[in-house]
Short mmCIF file of C-alpha atoms in Angstrom, two decimals:
data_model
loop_
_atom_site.label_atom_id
_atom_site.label_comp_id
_atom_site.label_asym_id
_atom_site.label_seq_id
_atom_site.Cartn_x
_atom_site.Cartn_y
_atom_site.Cartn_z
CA UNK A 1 -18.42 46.20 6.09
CA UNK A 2 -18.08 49.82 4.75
CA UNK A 3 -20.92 51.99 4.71
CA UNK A 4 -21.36 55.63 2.62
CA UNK A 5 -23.78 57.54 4.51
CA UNK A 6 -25.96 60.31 3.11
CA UNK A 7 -28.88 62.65 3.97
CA UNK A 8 -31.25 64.74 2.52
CA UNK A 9 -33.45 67.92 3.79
CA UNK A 10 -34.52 71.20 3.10
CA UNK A 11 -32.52 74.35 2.64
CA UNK A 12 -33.94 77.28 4.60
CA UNK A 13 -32.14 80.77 5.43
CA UNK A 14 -32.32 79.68 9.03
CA UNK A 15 -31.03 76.54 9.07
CA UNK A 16 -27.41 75.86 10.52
CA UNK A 17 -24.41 76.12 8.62
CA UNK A 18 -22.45 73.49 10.63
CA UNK A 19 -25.07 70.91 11.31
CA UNK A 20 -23.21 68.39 13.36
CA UNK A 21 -23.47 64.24 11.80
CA UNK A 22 -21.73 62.00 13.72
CA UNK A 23 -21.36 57.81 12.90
CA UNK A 24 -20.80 54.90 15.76
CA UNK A 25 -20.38 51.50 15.94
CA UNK A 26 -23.46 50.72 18.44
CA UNK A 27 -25.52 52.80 20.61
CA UNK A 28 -22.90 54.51 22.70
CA UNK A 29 -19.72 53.09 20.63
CA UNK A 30 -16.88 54.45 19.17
CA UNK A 31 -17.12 57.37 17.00
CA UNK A 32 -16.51 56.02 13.18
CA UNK A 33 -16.80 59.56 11.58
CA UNK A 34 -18.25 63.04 11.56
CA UNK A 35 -18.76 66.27 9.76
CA UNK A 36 -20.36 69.21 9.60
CA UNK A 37 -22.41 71.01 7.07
CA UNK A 38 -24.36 73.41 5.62
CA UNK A 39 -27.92 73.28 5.76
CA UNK A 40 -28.49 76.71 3.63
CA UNK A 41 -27.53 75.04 0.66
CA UNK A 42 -29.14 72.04 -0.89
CA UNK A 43 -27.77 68.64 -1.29
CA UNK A 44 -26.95 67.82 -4.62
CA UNK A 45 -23.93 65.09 -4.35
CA UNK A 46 -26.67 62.29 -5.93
CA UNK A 47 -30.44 62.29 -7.01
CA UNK A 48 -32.08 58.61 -5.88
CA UNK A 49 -35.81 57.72 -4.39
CA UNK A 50 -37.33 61.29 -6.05
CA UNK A 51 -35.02 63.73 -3.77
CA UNK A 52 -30.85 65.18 -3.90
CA UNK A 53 -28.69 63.72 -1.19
CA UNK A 54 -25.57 64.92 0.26
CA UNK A 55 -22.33 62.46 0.98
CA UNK A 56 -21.38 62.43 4.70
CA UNK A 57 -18.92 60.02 5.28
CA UNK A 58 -17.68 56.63 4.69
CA UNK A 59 -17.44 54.33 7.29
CA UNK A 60 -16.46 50.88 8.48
CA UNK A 61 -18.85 48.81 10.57
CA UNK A 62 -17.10 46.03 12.74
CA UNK A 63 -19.97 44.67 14.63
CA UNK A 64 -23.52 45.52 16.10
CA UNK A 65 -25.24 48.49 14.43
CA UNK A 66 -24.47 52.03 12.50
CA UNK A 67 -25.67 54.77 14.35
CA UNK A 68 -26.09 58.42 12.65
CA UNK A 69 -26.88 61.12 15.32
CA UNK A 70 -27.39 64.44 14.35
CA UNK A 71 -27.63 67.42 17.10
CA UNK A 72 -28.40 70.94 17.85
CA UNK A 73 -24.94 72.16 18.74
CA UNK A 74 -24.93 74.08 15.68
CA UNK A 75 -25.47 77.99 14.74
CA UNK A 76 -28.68 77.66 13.29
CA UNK A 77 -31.96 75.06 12.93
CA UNK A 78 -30.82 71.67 12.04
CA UNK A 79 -32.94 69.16 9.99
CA UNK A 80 -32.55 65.53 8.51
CA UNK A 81 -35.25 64.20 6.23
CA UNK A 82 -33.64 60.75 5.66
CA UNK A 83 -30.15 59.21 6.07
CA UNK A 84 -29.64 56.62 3.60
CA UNK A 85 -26.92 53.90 4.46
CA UNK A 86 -25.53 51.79 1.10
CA UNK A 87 -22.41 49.45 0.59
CA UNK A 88 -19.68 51.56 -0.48
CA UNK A 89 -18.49 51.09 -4.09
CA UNK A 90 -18.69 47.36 -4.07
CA UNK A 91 -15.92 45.76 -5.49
CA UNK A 92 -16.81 43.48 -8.94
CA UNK A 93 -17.47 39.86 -8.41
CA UNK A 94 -14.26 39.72 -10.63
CA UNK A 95 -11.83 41.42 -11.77
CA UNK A 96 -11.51 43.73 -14.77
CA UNK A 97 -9.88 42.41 -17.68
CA UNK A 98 -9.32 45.04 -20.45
CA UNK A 99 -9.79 42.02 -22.98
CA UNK A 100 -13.55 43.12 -25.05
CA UNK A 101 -15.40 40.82 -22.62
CA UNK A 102 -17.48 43.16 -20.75
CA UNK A 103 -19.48 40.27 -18.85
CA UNK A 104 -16.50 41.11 -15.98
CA UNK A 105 -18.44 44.39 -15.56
CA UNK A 106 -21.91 43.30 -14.46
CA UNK A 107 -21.80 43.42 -11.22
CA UNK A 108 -20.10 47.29 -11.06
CA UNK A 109 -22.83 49.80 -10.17
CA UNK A 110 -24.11 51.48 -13.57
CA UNK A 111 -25.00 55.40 -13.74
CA UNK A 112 -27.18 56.54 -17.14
CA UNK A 113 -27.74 59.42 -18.66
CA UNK A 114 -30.23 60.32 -21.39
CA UNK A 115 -30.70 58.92 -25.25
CA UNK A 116 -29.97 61.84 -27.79
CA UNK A 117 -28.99 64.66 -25.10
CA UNK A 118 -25.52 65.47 -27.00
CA UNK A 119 -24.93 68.83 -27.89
CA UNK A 120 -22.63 71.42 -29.55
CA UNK A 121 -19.52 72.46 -28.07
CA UNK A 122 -19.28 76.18 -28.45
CA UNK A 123 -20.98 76.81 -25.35
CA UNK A 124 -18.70 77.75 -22.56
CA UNK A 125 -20.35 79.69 -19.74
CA UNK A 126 -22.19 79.06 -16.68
CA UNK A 127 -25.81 78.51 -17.29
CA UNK A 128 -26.02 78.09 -21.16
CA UNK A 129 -28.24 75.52 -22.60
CA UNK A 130 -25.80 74.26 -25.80
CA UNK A 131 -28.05 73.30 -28.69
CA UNK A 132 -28.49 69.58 -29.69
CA UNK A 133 -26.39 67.95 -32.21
CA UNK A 134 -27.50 64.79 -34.51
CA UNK A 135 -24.23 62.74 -33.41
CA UNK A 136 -24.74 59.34 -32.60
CA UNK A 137 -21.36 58.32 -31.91
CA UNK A 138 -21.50 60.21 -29.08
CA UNK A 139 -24.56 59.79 -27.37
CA UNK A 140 -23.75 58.43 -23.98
CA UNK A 141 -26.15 56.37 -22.49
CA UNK A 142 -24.45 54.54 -19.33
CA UNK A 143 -21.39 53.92 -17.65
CA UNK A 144 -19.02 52.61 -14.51
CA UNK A 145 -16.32 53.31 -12.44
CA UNK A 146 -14.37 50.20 -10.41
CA UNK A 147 -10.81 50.17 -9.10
CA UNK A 148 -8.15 48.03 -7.64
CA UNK A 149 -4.99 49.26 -5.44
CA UNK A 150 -3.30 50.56 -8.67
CA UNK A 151 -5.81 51.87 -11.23
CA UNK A 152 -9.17 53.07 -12.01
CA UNK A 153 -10.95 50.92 -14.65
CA UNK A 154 -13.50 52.77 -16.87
CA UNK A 155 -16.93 51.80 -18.89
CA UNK A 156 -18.83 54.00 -21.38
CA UNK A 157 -21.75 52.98 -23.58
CA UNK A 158 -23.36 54.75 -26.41
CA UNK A 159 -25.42 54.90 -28.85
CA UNK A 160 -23.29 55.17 -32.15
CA UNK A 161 -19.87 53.79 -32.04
CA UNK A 162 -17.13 54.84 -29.59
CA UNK A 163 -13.66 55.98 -31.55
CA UNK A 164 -15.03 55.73 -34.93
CA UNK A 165 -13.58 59.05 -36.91
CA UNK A 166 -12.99 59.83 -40.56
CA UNK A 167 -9.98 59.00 -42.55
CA UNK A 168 -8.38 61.93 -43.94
CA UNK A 169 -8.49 61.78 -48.41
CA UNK A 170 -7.55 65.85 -49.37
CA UNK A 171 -8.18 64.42 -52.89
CA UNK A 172 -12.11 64.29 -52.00
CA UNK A 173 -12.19 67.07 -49.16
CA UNK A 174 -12.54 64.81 -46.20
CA UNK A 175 -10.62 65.95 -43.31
CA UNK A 176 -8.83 63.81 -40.63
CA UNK A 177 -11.80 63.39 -37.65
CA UNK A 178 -11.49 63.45 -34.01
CA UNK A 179 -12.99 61.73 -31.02
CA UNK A 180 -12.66 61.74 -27.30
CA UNK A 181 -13.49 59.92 -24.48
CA UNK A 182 -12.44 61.57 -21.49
CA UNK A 183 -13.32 61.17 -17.38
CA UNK A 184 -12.38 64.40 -15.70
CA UNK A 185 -11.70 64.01 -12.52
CA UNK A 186 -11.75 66.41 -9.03
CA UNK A 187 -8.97 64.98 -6.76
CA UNK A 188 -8.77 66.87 -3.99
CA UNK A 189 -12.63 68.10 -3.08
CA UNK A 190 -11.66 71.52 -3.58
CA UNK A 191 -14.20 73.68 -5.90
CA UNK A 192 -11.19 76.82 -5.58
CA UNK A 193 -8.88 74.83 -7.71
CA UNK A 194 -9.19 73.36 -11.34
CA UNK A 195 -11.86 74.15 -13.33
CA UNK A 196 -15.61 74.70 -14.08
CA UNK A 197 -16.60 71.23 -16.81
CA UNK A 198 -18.50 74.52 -18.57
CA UNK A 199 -15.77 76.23 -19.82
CA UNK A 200 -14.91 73.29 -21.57
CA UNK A 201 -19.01 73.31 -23.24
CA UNK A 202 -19.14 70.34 -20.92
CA UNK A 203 -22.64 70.03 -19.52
CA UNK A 204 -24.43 67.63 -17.13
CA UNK A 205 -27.74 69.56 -16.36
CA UNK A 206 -26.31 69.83 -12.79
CA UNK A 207 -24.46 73.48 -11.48
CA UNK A 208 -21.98 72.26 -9.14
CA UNK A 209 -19.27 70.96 -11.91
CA UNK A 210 -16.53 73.37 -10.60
CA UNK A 211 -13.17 72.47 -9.40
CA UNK A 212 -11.86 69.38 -11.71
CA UNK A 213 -8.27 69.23 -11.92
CA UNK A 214 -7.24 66.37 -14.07
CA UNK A 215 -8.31 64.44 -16.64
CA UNK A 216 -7.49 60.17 -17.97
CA UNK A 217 -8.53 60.62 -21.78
CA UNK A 218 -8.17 58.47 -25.10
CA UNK A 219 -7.89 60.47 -28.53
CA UNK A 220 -8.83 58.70 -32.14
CA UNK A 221 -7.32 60.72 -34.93
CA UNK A 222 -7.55 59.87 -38.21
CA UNK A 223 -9.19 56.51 -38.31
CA UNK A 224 -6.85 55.04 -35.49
CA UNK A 225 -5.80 55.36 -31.92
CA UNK A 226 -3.94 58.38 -31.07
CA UNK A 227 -2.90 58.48 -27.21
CA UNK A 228 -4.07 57.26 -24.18
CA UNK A 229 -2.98 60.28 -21.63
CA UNK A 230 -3.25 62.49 -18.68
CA UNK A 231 -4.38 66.13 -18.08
CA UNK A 232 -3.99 68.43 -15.34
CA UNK A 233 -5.54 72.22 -15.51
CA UNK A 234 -3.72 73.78 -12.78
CA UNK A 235 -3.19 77.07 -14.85
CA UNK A 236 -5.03 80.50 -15.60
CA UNK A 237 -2.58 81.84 -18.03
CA UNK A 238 1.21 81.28 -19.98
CA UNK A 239 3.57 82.12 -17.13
CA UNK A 240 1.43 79.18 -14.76
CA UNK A 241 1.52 77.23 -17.46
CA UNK A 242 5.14 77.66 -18.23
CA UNK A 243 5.70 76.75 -14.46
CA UNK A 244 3.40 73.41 -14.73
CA UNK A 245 5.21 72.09 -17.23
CA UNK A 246 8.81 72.71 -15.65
CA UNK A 247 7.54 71.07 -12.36
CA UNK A 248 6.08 68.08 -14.10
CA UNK A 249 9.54 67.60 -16.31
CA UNK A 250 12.05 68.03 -13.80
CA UNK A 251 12.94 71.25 -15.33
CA UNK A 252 13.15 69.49 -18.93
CA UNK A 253 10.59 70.83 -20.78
CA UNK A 254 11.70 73.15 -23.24
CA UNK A 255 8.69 76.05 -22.85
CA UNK A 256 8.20 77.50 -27.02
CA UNK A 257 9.77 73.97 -28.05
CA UNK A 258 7.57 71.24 -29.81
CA UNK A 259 3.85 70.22 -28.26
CA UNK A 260 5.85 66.62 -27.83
CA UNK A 261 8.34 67.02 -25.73
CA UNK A 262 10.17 64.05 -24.03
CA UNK A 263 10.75 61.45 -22.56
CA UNK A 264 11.27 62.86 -19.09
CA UNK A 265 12.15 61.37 -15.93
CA UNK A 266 8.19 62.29 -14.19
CA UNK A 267 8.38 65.66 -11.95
CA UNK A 268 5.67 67.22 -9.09
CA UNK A 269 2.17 68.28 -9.91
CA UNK A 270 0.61 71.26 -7.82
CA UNK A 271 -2.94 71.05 -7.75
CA UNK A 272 -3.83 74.84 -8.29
CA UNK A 273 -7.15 77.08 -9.58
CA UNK A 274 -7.21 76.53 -13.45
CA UNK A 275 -8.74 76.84 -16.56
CA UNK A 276 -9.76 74.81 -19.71
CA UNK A 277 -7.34 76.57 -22.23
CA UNK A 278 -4.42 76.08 -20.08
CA UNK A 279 -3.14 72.49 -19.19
CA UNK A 280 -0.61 69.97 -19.72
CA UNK A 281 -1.01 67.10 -21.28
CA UNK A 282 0.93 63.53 -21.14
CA UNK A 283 1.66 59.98 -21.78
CA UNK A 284 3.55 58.13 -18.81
CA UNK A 285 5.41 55.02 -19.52
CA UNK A 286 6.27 52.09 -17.48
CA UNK A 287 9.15 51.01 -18.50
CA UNK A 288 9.96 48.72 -16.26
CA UNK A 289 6.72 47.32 -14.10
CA UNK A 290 8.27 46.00 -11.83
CA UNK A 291 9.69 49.12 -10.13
CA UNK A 292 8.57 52.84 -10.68
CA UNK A 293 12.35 54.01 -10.73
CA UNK A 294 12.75 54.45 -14.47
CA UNK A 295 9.60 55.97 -15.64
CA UNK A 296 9.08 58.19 -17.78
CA UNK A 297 6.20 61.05 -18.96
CA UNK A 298 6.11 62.31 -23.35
CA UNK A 299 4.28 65.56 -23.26
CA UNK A 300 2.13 64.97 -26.18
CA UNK A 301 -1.08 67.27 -27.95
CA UNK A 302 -4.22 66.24 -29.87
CA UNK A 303 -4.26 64.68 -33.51
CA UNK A 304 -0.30 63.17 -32.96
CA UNK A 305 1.97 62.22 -33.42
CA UNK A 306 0.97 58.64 -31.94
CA UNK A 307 2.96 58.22 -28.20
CA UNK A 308 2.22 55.07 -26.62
CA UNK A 309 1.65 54.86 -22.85
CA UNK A 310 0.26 52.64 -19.79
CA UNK A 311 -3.10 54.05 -20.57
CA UNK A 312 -4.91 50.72 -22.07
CA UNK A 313 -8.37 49.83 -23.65
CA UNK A 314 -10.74 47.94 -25.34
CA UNK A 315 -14.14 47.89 -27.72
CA UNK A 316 -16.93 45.64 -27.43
CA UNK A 317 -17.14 44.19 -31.10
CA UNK A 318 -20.26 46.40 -32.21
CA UNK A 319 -17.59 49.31 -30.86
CA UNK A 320 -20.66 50.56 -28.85
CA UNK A 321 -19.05 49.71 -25.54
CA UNK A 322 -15.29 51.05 -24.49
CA UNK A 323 -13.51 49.96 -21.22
CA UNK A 324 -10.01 51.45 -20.09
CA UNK A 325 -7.62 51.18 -17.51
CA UNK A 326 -5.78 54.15 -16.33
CA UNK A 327 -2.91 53.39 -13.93
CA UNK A 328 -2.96 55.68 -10.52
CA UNK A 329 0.53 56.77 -10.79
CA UNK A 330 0.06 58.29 -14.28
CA UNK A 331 -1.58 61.19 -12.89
CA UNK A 332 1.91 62.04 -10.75
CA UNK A 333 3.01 62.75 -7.24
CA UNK A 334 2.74 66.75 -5.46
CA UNK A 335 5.87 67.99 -4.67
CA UNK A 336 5.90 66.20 -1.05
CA UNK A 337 6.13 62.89 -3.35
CA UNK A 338 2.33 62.02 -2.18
CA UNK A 339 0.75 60.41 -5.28
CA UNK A 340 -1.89 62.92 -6.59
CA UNK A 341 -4.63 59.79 -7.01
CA UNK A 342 -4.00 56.41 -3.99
CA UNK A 343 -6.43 54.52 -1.71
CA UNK A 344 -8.14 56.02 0.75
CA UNK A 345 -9.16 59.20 -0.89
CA UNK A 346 -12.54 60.73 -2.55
CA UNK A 347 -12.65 62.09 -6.05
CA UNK A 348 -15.45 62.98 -7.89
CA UNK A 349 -15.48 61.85 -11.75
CA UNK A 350 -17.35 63.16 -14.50
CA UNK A 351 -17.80 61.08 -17.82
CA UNK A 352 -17.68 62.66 -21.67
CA UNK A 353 -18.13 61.51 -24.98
CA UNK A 354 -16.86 64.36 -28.07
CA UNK A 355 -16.25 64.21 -31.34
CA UNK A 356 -15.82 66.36 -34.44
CA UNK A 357 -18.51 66.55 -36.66
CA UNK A 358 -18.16 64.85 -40.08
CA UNK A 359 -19.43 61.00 -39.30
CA UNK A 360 -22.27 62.93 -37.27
CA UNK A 361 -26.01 63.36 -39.02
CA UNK A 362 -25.69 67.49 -39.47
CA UNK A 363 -23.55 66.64 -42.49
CA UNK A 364 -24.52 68.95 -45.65
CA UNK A 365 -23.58 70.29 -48.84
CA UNK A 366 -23.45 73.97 -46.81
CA UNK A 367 -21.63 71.89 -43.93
CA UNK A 368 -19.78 68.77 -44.97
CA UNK A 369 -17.63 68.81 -41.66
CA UNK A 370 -20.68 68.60 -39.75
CA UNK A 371 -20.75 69.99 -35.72
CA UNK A 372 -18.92 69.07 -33.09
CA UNK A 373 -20.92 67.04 -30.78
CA UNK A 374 -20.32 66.04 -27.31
CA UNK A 375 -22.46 64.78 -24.05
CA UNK A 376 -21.26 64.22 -20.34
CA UNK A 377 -22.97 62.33 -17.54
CA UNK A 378 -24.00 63.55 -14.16
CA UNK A 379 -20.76 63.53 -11.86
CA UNK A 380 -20.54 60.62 -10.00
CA UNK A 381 -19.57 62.67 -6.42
CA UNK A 382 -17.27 60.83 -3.71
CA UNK A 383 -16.39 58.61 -5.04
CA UNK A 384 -14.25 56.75 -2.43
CA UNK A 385 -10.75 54.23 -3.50
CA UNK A 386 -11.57 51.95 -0.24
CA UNK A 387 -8.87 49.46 -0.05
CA UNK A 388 -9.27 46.15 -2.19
CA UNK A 389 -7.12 43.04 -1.67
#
């Protein structure tokens, strides 16, 4: 079966900075995988059994027995505490149905995070410590990650109610709320491109959240459903930006025109350094599902108008639950026409709940729009897309 193999052990100034792991099948057999790494810096891929563990490698055992070896053909000390060996991401007993029924989930690993940590959102720097917001709705409190050969599936539990915003009635000063659930997602294992989650005041209570590039999100506006869409950040200021959104329209996009902008026949994505203010933003459609050749991507924004796209989902019936599919291809191709997101890759994902403030507890007579509230898991690091049948 496959295997995801991790160690642990003590940073020092003297230890190696390519500590050599290697993986066989069997004392003396064939070399499944290897890497090297650094030693100076801690592991922090995953916390489990009261220490931080670093990701090696996944591999795939044929017979006899996994052997890790780690040697001294390095530049420094080398040092392994423990290797742990675990299935890798177990596929669910069956499949995911985006129907309500979450009983189709309980055999998919489940990652928590604590009751009542969500917090403002006006915190956007490295380091901060955002101050706690009374918001229920967006307390999350668990979720999962599964996938088949074509999409990811998605889980999210909270405390309050997932999606639930305020109507909009000018006549009695309530404004049109807003809510969020979003996985942002690091697809290429590269820190130098994307962004840090903190400039968008997302915070896990872990410092390595740098280098996300795209995001699968769902927006409520309103009282309803808004989109179901895609993000990339792959820009640090207008002209990028201007340049992202010609590449992903096929040269379409008319840059100063209207926030939605389409349908276009889907262009290239370039995965490049970014930042949270500048990104693009879309709904992809499969119009035919048969065959990919008639596609198409709507460049849409936040609070409408409503676009539909392949971007599906559903509520438990106490709305405290959410699970959505999100379709591999929506997030695009690079301009070699490899698809940004297939099998056989490692991503890391990082879960958020946010919402604007006025079904939140901070409501007053000095602030009847309340605080923007929002709360993000711990990233769930290599995540591998092993084949499935």
């Amino acid at each position: 079966g496959e295997y995801t193999v991790a160690a642990t052990w003590t940073p020092f100034a003297n230890r190696a900075t390519d500590a050599p792991f290697t993986a066989y099948n069997g004392v003396g057999g064939p070399v499944l995988g290897s890497i090297d790494v650094n030693q100076q810096q801690a592991p922090n891929d995953f916390s489990s059994f009261g220490g931080n563990w670093k990701n090696l490698m996944t591999v795939l055992v044929t017979e006899g027995t996994l052997v890790v070896e780690l040697t001294n053909e390095a530049d420094g000390y080398v040092i392994a505490d423990a290797i742990r060996v675990a299935p890798a991401n177990p596929s669910p007993a069956d499949p995911i149905v985006i129907d309500g029924d979450f009983s189709d989930w309980a055999s998919v690993p489940t990652y928590t995070d604590p009751a009542d940590d969500q917090h403002d959102t006006d915190h956007t720097q490295a380091g901060d410590t955002p101050a706690h917001v009374n918001h229920p709705d967006v307390d999350l409190l668990s979720y999962k990650v599964t996938h088949d050969a074509e999409n990811f599936y998605f889980y999210f539990e909270a405390t309050g109610e997932i999606g639930r915003t305020q109507v909009e009635d000018l006549a009695n000063g309530l404004r049109a709320g807003r809510y969020y659930v979003i996985v942002t997602i690091d697809v290429d294992s590269d820190d130098a491109t994307g962004y840090p989650l903190y400039e968008g005041g997302y915070y896990t209570g872990t410092t390595d959240t740098e280098g996300y590039d795209m995001n699968a999100e769902i927006e409520f506006y309103n009282g309803q459903f808004n989109t179901g869409h895609y993000l990339q950040h792959g820009a640090r200021n207008a002209l990028e930006l201007q340049q992202a959104f010609a590449d992903q329209s096929n040269g379409q996009y008319l840059w100063n025109g209207p926030e939605t902008q389409g349908p276009f026949m889907p262009g290239f994505v370039n995965v490049l350094p970014g930042s949270y203010d500048f990104y693009t933003q879309w709904s992809y459609h499969e119009n035919n599902p048969a065959t990919s050749a008639d596609d198409q991507i709507t460049f849409v924004q936040d609070k409408g108008p409503v676009v539909s796209g392949n971007v599906t989902y559903a509520f438990s019936p106490d709305n405290h639950m959410i699970e959505m599919k999100v379709p591999f291809k929506g997030f695009l191709k690079d301009a070699d026409g490899n698809p940004i997101i297939q099998i056989g890759q490692f991503v890391d994902l990082s879960f958020s709940l946010e919402a604007s403030g006025e079904l939140g507890n901070d409501v007053s007579a000095q602030n009847p729009n309340g605080i923007w509230g929002s709360d993000t898991g711990e990233p769930i690091n290599h995540y591998y897309l092993r084949p499935v049948s």
